[in-house]
PDB file of C-alpha atoms in Angstrom:
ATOM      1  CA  UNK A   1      21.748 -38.229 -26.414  1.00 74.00           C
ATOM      2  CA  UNK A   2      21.055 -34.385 -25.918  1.00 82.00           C
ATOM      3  CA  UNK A   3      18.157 -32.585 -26.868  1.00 82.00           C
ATOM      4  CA  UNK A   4      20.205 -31.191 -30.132  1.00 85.00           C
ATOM      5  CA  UNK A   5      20.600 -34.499 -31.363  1.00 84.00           C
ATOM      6  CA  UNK A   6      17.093 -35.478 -30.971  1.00 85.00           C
ATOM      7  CA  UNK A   7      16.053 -32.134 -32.979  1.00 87.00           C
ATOM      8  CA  UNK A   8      19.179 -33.721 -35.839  1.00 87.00           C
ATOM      9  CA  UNK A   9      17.462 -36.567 -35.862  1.00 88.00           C
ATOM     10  CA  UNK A  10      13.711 -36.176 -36.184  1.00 87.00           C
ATOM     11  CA  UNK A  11      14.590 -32.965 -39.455  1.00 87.00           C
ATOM     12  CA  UNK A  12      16.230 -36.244 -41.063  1.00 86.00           C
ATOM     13  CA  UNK A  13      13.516 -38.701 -40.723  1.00 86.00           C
ATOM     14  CA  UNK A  14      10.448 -35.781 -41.463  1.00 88.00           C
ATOM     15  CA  UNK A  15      12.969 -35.082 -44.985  1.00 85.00           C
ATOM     16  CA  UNK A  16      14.375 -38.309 -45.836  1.00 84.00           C
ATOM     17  CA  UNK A  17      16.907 -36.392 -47.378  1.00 84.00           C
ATOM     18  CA  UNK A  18      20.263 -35.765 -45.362  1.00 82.00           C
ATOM     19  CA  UNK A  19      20.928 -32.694 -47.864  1.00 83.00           C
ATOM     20  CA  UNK A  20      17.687 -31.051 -47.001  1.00 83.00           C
ATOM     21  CA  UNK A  21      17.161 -31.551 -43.407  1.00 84.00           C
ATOM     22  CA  UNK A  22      20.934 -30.244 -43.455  1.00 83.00           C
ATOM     23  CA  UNK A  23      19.360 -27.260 -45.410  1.00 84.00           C
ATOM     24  CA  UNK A  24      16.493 -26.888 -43.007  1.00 82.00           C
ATOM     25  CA  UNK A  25      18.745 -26.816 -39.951  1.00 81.00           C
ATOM     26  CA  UNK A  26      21.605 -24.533 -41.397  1.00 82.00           C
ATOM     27  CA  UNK A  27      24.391 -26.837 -40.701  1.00 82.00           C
ATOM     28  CA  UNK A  28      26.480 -28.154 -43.099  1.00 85.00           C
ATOM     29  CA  UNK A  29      25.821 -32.410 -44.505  1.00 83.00           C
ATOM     30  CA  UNK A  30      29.235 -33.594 -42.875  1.00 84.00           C
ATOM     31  CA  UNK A  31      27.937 -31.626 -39.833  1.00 84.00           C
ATOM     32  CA  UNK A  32      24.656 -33.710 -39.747  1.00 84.00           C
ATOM     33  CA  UNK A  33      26.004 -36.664 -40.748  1.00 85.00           C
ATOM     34  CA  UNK A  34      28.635 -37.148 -38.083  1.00 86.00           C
ATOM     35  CA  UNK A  35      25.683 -36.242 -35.370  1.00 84.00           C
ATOM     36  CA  UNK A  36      23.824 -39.207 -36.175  1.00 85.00           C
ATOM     37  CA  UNK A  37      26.248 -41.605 -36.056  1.00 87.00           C
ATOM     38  CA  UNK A  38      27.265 -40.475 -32.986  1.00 86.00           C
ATOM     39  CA  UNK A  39      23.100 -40.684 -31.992  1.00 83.00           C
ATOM     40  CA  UNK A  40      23.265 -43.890 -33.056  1.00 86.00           C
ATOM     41  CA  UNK A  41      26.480 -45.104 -30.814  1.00 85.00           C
ATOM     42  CA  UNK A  42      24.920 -43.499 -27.757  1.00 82.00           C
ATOM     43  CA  UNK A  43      22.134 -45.491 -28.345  1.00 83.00           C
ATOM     44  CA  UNK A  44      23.966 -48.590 -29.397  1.00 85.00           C
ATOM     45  CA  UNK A  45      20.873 -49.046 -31.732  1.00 87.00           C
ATOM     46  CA  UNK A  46      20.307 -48.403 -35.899  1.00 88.00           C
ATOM     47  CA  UNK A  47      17.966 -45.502 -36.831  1.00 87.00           C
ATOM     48  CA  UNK A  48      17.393 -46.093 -40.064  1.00 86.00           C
ATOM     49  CA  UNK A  49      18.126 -48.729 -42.814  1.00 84.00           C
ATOM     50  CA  UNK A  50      19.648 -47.785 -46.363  1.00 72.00           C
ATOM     51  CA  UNK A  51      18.342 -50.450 -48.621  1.00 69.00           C
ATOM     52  CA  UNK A  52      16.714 -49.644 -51.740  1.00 66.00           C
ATOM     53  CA  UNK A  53      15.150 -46.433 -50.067  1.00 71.00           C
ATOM     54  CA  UNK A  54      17.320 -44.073 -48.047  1.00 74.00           C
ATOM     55  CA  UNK A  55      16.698 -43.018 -44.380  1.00 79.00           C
ATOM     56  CA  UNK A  56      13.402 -45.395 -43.610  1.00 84.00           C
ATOM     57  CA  UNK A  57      13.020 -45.616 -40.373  1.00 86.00           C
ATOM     58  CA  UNK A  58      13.561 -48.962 -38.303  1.00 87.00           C
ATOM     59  CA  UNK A  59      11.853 -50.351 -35.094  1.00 87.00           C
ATOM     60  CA  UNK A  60      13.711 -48.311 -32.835  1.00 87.00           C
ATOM     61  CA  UNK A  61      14.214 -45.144 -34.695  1.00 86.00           C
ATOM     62  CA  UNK A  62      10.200 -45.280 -34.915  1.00 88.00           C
ATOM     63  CA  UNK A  63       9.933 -45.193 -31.818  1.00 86.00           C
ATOM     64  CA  UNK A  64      12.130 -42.856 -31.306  1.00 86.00           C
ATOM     65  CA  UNK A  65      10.766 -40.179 -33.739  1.00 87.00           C
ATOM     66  CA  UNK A  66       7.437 -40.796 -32.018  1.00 87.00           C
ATOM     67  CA  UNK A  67       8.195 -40.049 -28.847  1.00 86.00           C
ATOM     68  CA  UNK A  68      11.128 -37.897 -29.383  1.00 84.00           C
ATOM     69  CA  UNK A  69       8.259 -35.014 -30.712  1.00 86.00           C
ATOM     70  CA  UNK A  70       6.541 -35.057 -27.678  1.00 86.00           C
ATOM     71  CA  UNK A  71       9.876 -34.550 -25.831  1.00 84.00           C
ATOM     72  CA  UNK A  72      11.226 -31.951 -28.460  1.00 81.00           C
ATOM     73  CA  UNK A  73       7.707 -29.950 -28.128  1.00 86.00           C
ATOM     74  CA  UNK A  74       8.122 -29.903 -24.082  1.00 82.00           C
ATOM     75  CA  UNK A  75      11.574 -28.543 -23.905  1.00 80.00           C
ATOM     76  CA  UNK A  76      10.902 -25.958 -26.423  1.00 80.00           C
ATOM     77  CA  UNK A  77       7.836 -24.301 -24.500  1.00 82.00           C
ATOM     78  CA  UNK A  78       9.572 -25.251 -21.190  1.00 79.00           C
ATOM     79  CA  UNK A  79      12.009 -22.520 -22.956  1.00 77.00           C
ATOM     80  CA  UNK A  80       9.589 -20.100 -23.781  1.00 77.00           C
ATOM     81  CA  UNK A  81       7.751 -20.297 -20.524  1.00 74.00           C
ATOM     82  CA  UNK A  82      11.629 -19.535 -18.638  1.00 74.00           C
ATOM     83  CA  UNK A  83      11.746 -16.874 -20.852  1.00 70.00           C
ATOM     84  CA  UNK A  84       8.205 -15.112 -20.735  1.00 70.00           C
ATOM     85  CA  UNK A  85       8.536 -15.380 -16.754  1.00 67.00           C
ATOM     86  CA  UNK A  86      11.918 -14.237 -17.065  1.00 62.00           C
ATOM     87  CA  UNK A  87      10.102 -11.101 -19.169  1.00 59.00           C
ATOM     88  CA  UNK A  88       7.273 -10.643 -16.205  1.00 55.00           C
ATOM     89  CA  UNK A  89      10.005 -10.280 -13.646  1.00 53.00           C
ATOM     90  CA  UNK A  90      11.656  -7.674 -15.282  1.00 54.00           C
ATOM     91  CA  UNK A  91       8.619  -5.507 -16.056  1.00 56.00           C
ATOM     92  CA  UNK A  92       8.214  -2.777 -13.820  1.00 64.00           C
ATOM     93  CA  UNK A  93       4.409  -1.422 -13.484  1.00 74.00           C
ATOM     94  CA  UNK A  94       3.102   1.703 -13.772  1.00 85.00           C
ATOM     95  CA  UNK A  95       2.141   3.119 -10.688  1.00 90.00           C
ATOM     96  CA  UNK A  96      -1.061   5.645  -9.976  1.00 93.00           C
ATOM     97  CA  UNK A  97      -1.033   7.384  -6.445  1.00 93.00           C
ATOM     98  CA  UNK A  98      -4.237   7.558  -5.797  1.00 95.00           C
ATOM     99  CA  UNK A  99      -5.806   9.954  -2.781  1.00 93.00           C
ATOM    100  CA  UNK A 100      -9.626   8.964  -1.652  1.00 92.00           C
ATOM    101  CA  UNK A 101     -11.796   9.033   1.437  1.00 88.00           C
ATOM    102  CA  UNK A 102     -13.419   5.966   2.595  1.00 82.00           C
ATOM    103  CA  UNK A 103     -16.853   7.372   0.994  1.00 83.00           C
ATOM    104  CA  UNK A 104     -15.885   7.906  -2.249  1.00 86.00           C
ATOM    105  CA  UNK A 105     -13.818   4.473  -2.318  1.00 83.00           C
ATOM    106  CA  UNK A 106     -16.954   2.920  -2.040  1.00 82.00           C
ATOM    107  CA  UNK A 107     -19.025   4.641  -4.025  1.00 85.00           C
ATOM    108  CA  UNK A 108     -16.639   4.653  -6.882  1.00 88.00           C
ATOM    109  CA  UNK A 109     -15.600   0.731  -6.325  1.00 88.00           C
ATOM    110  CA  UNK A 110     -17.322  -0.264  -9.522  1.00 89.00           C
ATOM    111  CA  UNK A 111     -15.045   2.636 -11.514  1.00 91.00           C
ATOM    112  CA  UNK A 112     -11.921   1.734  -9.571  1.00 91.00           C
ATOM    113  CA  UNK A 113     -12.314  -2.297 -10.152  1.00 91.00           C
ATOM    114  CA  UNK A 114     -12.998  -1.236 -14.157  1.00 91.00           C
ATOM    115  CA  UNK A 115      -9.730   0.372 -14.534  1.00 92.00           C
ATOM    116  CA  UNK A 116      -7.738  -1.977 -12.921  1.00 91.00           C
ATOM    117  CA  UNK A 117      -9.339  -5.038 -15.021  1.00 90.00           C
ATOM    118  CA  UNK A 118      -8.802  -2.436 -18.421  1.00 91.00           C
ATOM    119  CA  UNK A 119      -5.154  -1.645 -17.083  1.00 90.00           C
ATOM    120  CA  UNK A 120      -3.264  -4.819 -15.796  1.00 88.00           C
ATOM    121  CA  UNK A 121       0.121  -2.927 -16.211  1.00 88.00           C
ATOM    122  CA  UNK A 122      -0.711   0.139 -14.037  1.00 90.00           C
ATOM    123  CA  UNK A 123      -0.052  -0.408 -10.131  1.00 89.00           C
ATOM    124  CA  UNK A 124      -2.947   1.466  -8.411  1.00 91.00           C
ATOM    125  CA  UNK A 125      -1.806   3.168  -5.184  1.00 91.00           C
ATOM    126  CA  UNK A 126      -4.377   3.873  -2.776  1.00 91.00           C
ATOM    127  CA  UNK A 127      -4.136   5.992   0.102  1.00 92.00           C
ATOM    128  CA  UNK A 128      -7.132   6.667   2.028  1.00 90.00           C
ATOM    129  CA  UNK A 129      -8.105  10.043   4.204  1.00 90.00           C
ATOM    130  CA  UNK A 130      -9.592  13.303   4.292  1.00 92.00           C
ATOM    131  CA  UNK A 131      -9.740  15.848   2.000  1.00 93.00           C
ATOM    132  CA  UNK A 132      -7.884  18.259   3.467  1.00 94.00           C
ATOM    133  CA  UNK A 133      -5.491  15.662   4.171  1.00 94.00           C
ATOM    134  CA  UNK A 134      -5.305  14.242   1.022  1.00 95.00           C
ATOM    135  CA  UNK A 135      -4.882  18.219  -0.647  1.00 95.00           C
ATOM    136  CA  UNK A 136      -1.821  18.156   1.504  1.00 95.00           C
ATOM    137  CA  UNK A 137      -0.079  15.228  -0.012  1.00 94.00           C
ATOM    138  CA  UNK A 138      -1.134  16.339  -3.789  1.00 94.00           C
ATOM    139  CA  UNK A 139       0.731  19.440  -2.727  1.00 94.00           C
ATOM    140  CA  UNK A 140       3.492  17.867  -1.547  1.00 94.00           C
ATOM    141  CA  UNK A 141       4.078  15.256  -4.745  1.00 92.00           C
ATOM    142  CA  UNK A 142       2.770  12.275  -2.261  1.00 94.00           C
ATOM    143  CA  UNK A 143       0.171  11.217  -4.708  1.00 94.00           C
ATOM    144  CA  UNK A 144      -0.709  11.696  -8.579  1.00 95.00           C
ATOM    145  CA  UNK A 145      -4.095  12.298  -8.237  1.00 95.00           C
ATOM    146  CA  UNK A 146      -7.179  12.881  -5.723  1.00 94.00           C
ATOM    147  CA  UNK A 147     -10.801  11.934  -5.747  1.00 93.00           C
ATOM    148  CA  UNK A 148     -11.536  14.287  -2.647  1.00 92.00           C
ATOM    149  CA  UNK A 149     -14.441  17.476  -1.494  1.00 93.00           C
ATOM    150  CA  UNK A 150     -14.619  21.061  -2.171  1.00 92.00           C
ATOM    151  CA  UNK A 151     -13.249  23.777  -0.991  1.00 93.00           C
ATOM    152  CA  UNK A 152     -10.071  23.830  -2.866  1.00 94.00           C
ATOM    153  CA  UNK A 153      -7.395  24.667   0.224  1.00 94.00           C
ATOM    154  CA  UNK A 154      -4.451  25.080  -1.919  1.00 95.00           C
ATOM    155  CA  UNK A 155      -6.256  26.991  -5.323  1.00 93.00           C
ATOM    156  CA  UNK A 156      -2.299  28.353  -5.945  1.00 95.00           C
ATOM    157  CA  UNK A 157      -1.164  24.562  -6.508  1.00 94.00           C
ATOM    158  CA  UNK A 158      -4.399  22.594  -7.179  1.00 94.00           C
ATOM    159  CA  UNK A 159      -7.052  22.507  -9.598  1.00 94.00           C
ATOM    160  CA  UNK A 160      -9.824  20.410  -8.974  1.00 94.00           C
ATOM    161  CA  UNK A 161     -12.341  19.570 -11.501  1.00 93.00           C
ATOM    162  CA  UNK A 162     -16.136  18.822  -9.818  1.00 92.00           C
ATOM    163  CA  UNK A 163     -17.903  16.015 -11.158  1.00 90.00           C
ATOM    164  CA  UNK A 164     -21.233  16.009 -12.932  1.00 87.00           C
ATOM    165  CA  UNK A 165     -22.087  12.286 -12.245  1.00 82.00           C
ATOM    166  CA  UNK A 166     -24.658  10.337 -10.298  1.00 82.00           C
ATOM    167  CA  UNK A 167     -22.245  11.250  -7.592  1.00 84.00           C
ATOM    168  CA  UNK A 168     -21.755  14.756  -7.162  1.00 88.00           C
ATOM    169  CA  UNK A 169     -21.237  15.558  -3.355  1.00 89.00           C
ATOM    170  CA  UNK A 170     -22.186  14.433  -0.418  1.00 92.00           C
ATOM    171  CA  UNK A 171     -25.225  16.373   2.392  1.00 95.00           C
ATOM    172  CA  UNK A 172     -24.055  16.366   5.765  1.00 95.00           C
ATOM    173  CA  UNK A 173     -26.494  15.335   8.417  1.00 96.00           C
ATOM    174  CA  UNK A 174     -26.113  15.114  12.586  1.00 96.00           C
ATOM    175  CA  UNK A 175     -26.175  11.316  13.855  1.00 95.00           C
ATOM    176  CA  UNK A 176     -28.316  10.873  17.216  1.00 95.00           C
ATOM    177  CA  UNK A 177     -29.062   8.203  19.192  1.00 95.00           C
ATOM    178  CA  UNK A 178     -32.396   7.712  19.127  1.00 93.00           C
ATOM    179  CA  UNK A 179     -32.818   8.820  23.266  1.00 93.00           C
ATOM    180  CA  UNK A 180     -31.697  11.659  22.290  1.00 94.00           C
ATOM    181  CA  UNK A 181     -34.246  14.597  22.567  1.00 94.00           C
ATOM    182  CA  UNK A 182     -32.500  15.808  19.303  1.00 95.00           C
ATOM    183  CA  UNK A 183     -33.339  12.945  17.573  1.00 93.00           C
ATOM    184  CA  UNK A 184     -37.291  14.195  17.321  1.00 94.00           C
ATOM    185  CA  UNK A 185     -36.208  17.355  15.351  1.00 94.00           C
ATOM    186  CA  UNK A 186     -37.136  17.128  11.197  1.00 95.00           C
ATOM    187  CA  UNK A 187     -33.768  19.669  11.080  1.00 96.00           C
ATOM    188  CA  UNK A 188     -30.839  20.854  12.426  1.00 96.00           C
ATOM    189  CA  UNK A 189     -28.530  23.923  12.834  1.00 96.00           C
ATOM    190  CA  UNK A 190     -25.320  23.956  14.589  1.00 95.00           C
ATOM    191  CA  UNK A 191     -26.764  26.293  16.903  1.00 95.00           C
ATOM    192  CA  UNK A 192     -29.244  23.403  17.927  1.00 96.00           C
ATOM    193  CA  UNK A 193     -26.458  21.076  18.946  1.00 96.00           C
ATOM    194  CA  UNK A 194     -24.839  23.315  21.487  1.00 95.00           C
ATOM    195  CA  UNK A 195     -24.411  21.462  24.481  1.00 94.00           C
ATOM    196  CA  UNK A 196     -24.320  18.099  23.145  1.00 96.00           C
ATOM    197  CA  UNK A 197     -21.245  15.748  23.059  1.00 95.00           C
ATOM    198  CA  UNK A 198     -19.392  14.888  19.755  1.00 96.00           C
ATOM    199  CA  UNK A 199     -17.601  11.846  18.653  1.00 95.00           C
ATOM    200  CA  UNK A 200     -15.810  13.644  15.688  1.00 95.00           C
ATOM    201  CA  UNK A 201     -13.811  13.535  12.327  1.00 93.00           C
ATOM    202  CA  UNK A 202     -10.259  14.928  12.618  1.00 93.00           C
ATOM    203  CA  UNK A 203      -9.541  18.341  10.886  1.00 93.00           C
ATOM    204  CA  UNK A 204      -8.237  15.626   7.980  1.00 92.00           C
ATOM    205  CA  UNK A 205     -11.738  15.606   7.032  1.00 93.00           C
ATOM    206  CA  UNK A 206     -13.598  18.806   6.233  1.00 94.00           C
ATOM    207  CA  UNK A 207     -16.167  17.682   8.499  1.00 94.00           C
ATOM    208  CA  UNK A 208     -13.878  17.707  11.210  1.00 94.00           C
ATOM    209  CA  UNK A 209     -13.499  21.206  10.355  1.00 94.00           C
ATOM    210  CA  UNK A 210     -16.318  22.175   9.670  1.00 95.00           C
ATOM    211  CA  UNK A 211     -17.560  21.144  13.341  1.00 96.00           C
ATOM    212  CA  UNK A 212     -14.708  23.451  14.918  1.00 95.00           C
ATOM    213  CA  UNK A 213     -15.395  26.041  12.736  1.00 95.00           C
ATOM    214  CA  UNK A 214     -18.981  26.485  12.603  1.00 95.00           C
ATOM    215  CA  UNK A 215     -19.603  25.754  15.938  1.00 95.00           C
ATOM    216  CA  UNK A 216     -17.246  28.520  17.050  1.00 95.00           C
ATOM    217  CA  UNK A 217     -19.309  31.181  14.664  1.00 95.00           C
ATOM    218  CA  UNK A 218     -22.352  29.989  17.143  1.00 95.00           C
ATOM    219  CA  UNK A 219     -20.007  31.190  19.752  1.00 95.00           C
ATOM    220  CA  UNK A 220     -18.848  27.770  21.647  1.00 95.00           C
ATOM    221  CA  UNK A 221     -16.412  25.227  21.531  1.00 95.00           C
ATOM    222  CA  UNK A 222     -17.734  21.432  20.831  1.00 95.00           C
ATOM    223  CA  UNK A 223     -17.279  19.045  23.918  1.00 95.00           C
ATOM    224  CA  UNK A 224     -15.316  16.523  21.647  1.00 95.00           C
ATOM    225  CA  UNK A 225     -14.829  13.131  23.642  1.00 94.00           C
ATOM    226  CA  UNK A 226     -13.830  11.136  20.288  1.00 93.00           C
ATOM    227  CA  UNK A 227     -11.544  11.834  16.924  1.00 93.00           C
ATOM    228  CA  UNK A 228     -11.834   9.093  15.226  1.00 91.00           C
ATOM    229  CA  UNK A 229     -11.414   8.959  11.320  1.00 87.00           C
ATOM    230  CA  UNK A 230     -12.922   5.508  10.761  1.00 86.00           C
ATOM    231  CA  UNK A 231     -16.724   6.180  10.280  1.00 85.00           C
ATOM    232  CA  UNK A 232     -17.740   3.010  11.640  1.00 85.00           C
ATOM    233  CA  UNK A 233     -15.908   3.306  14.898  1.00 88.00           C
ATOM    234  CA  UNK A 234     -17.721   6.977  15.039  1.00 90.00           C
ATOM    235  CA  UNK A 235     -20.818   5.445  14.526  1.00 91.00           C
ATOM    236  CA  UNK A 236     -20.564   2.385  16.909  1.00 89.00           C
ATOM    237  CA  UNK A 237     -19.660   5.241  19.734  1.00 90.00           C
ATOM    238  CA  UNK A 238     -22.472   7.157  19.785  1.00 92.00           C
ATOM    239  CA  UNK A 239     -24.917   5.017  21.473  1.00 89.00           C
ATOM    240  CA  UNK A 240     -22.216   3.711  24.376  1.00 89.00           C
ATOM    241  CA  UNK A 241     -20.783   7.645  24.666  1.00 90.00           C
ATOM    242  CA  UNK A 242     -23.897   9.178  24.573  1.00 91.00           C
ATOM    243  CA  UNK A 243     -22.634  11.558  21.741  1.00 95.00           C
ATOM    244  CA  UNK A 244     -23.967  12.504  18.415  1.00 95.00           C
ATOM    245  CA  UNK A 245     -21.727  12.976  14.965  1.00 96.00           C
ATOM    246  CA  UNK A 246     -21.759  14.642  11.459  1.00 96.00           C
ATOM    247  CA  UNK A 247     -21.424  12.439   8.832  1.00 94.00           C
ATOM    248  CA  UNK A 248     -22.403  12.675   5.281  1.00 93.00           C
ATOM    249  CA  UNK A 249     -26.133  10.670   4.505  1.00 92.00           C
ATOM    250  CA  UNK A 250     -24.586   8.816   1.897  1.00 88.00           C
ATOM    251  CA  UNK A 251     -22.436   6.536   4.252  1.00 86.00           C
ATOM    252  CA  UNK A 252     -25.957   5.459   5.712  1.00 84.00           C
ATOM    253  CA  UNK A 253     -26.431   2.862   2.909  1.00 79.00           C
ATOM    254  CA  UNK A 254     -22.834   1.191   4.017  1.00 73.00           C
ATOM    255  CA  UNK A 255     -22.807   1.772   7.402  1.00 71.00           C
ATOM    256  CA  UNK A 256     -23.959  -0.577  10.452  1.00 74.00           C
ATOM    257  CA  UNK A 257     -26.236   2.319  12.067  1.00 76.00           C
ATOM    258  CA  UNK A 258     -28.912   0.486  14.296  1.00 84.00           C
ATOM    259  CA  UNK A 259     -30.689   2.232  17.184  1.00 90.00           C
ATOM    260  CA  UNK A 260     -29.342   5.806  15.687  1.00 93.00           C
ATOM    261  CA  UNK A 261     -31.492   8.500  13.640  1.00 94.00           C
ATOM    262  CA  UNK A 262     -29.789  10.205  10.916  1.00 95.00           C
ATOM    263  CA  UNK A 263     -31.218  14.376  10.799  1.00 96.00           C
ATOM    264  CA  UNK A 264     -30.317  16.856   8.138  1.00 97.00           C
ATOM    265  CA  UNK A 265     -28.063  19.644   8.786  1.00 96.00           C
ATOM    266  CA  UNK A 266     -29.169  22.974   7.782  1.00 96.00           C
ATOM    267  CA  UNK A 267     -26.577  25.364   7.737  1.00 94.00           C
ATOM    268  CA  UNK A 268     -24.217  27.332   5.053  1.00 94.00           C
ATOM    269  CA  UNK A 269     -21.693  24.560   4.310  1.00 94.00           C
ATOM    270  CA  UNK A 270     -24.595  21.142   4.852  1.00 94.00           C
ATOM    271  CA  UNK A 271     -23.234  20.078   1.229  1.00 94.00           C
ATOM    272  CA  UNK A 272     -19.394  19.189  -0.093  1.00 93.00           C
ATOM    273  CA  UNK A 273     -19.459  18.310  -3.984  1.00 93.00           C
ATOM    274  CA  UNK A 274     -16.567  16.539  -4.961  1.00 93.00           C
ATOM    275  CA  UNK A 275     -14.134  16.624  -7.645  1.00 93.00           C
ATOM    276  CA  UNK A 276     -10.674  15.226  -9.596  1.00 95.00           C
ATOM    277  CA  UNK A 277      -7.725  16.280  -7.959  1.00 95.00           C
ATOM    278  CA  UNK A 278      -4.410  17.268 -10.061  1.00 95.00           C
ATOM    279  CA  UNK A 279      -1.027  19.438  -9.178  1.00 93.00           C
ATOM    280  CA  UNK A 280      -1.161  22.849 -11.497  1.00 91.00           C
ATOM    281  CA  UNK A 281       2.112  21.847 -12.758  1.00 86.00           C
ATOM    282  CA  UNK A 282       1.788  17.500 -13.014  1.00 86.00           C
ATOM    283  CA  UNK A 283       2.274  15.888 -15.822  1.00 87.00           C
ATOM    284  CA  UNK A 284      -0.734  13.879 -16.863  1.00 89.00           C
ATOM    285  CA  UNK A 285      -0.252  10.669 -17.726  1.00 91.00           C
ATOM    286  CA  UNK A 286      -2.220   8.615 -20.514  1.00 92.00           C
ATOM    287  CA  UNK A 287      -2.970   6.312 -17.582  1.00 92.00           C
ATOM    288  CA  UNK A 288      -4.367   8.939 -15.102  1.00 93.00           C
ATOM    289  CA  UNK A 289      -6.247  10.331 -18.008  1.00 93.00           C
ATOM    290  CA  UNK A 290      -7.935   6.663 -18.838  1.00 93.00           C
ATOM    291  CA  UNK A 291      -8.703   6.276 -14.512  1.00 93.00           C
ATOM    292  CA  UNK A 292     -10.642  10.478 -14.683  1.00 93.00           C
ATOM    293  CA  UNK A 293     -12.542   9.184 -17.542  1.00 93.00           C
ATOM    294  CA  UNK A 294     -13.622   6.006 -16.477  1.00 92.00           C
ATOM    295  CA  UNK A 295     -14.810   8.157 -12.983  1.00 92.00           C
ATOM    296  CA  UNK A 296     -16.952  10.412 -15.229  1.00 89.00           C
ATOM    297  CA  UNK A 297     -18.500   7.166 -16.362  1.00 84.00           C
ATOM    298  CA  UNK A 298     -20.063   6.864 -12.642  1.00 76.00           C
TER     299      UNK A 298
END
């Protein structure tokens, strides 16, 4: 018996009627006819009994047509489940490039998590650095799209729209241990950390920059004794290296910080506002325009 017979058989017993369940299955009577005796043979066993009433069922074929449904119904969605996997195999996802620093990724995680739950079919790409960094690889076709901080390096190639959301930008403040004399002060100007050891962003980050470049308008070089571009490992090395770092205030809420005392910068460039990333000449997608819109939302 193969599952084609079993469909044969349980048409004729729902009709009654060899003629219509012949109909129903679009194969000729002879066709149907000549499958159930065969059924029948496999099974060395009587179906159904032609007395005054065609086609009633007997013991057997009872038992057969109520069991044989069950059986029938498996193998059918065992079918379409081979065939919908087969269909998720060969879909390819949509993939988003996606350039962020380790700030924004958390203070965006809410907006990030949202569009991935809205858009199972996009593949979200994320490639965490610096701005400047990350400006580079927008540049260079690396990634679709950047959540990064002003300036604009590359205003020839890039436009980059700020946001006007609860996040805007972030205020740059020095990080002291809290034996540090310079850990008393209310404020802070570059000109005030002269002297002082640095645990440091790379030039990646515009903070990394902005140490090199401001402290060389003060007129001297910073004694750098750690790059580092995780902001936890920065922060960890203060106390043990006896150095102090610029960081932006807003990391303060995620970051382990104990025994350290975080003082505002005051200076020309002491706040970054931030912005949406995109190559002059991309093409917008309609997914990249669903992932800046959901952002605004923050």
């Amino acid at each position: 018996m193969n599952i084609q017979q079993l469909k044969y058989f349980i048409e004729i017993a729902n009709t009654r009627n060899l003629s219509a369940a012949a109909r129903n299955l679009f194969v000729t009577q002879p066709t149907l006819s000549l499958a159930l005796k065969k059924l029948e043979g496999d099974l060395r066993t009587t179906l159904f009994t032609h007395t005054d009433k065609p086609f009633q069922l007997t013991k057997t074929g009872l038992y057969l047509y109520e069991h044989g449904q069950t059986v029938v119904e498996e193998f059918d969605q065992l079918i379409t489940d081979i065939h919908l996997m087969d269909d998720e195999s060969k879909t390819v996802k949509k993939k988003i490039r996606l350039g962020i620093t380790t700030l924004f990724s958390v203070q965006f995680m809410k907006e990030i998590s949202a569009f991935l739950s809205s858009h199972p079919h996009v593949d979200l790409i994320i490639k965490q650095d610096g701005s400047p960094y990350l400006q580079q690889m927008l540049v260079d076709s690396e990634i679709d799209i950047g959540l990064i901080s002003f300036p604009n390096l590359h205003p020839e190639t890039l436009s980059i729209e700020a946001l006007e959301t609860s996040t805007r930008g972030y205020h740059v403040y020095v990080v002291i241990p809290e034996n540090n004399p310079l850990s008393k002060k209310n404020i802070l100007t570059f000109k005030d950390l002269q002297g002082q050891r640095f645990s440091s962003l790379t030039t990646n980050f515009m903070l990394g920059r902005l140490l090199l470049d401001r402290s060389s308008k003060f007129g001297y070089e910073p004694d750098i004794i750690l790059h580092n571009d995780d902001l936890q490992v920065l922060l960890h090395s203060l106390r043990k290296n006896n150095s102090i770092c610029i960081l932006p205030i807003e990391y303060q809420e995620v970051g382990k910080s104990d025994g350290l005392i975080w003082v505002p910068l005051k200076d020309q460039y002491d706040y970054f506002p931030i912005g949406i990333a995109l190559k002059k000449d991309a093409h917008v997608t309609k997914d990249i325009k669903d992932f800046i819109e959901i952002i605004k939302n923050n």
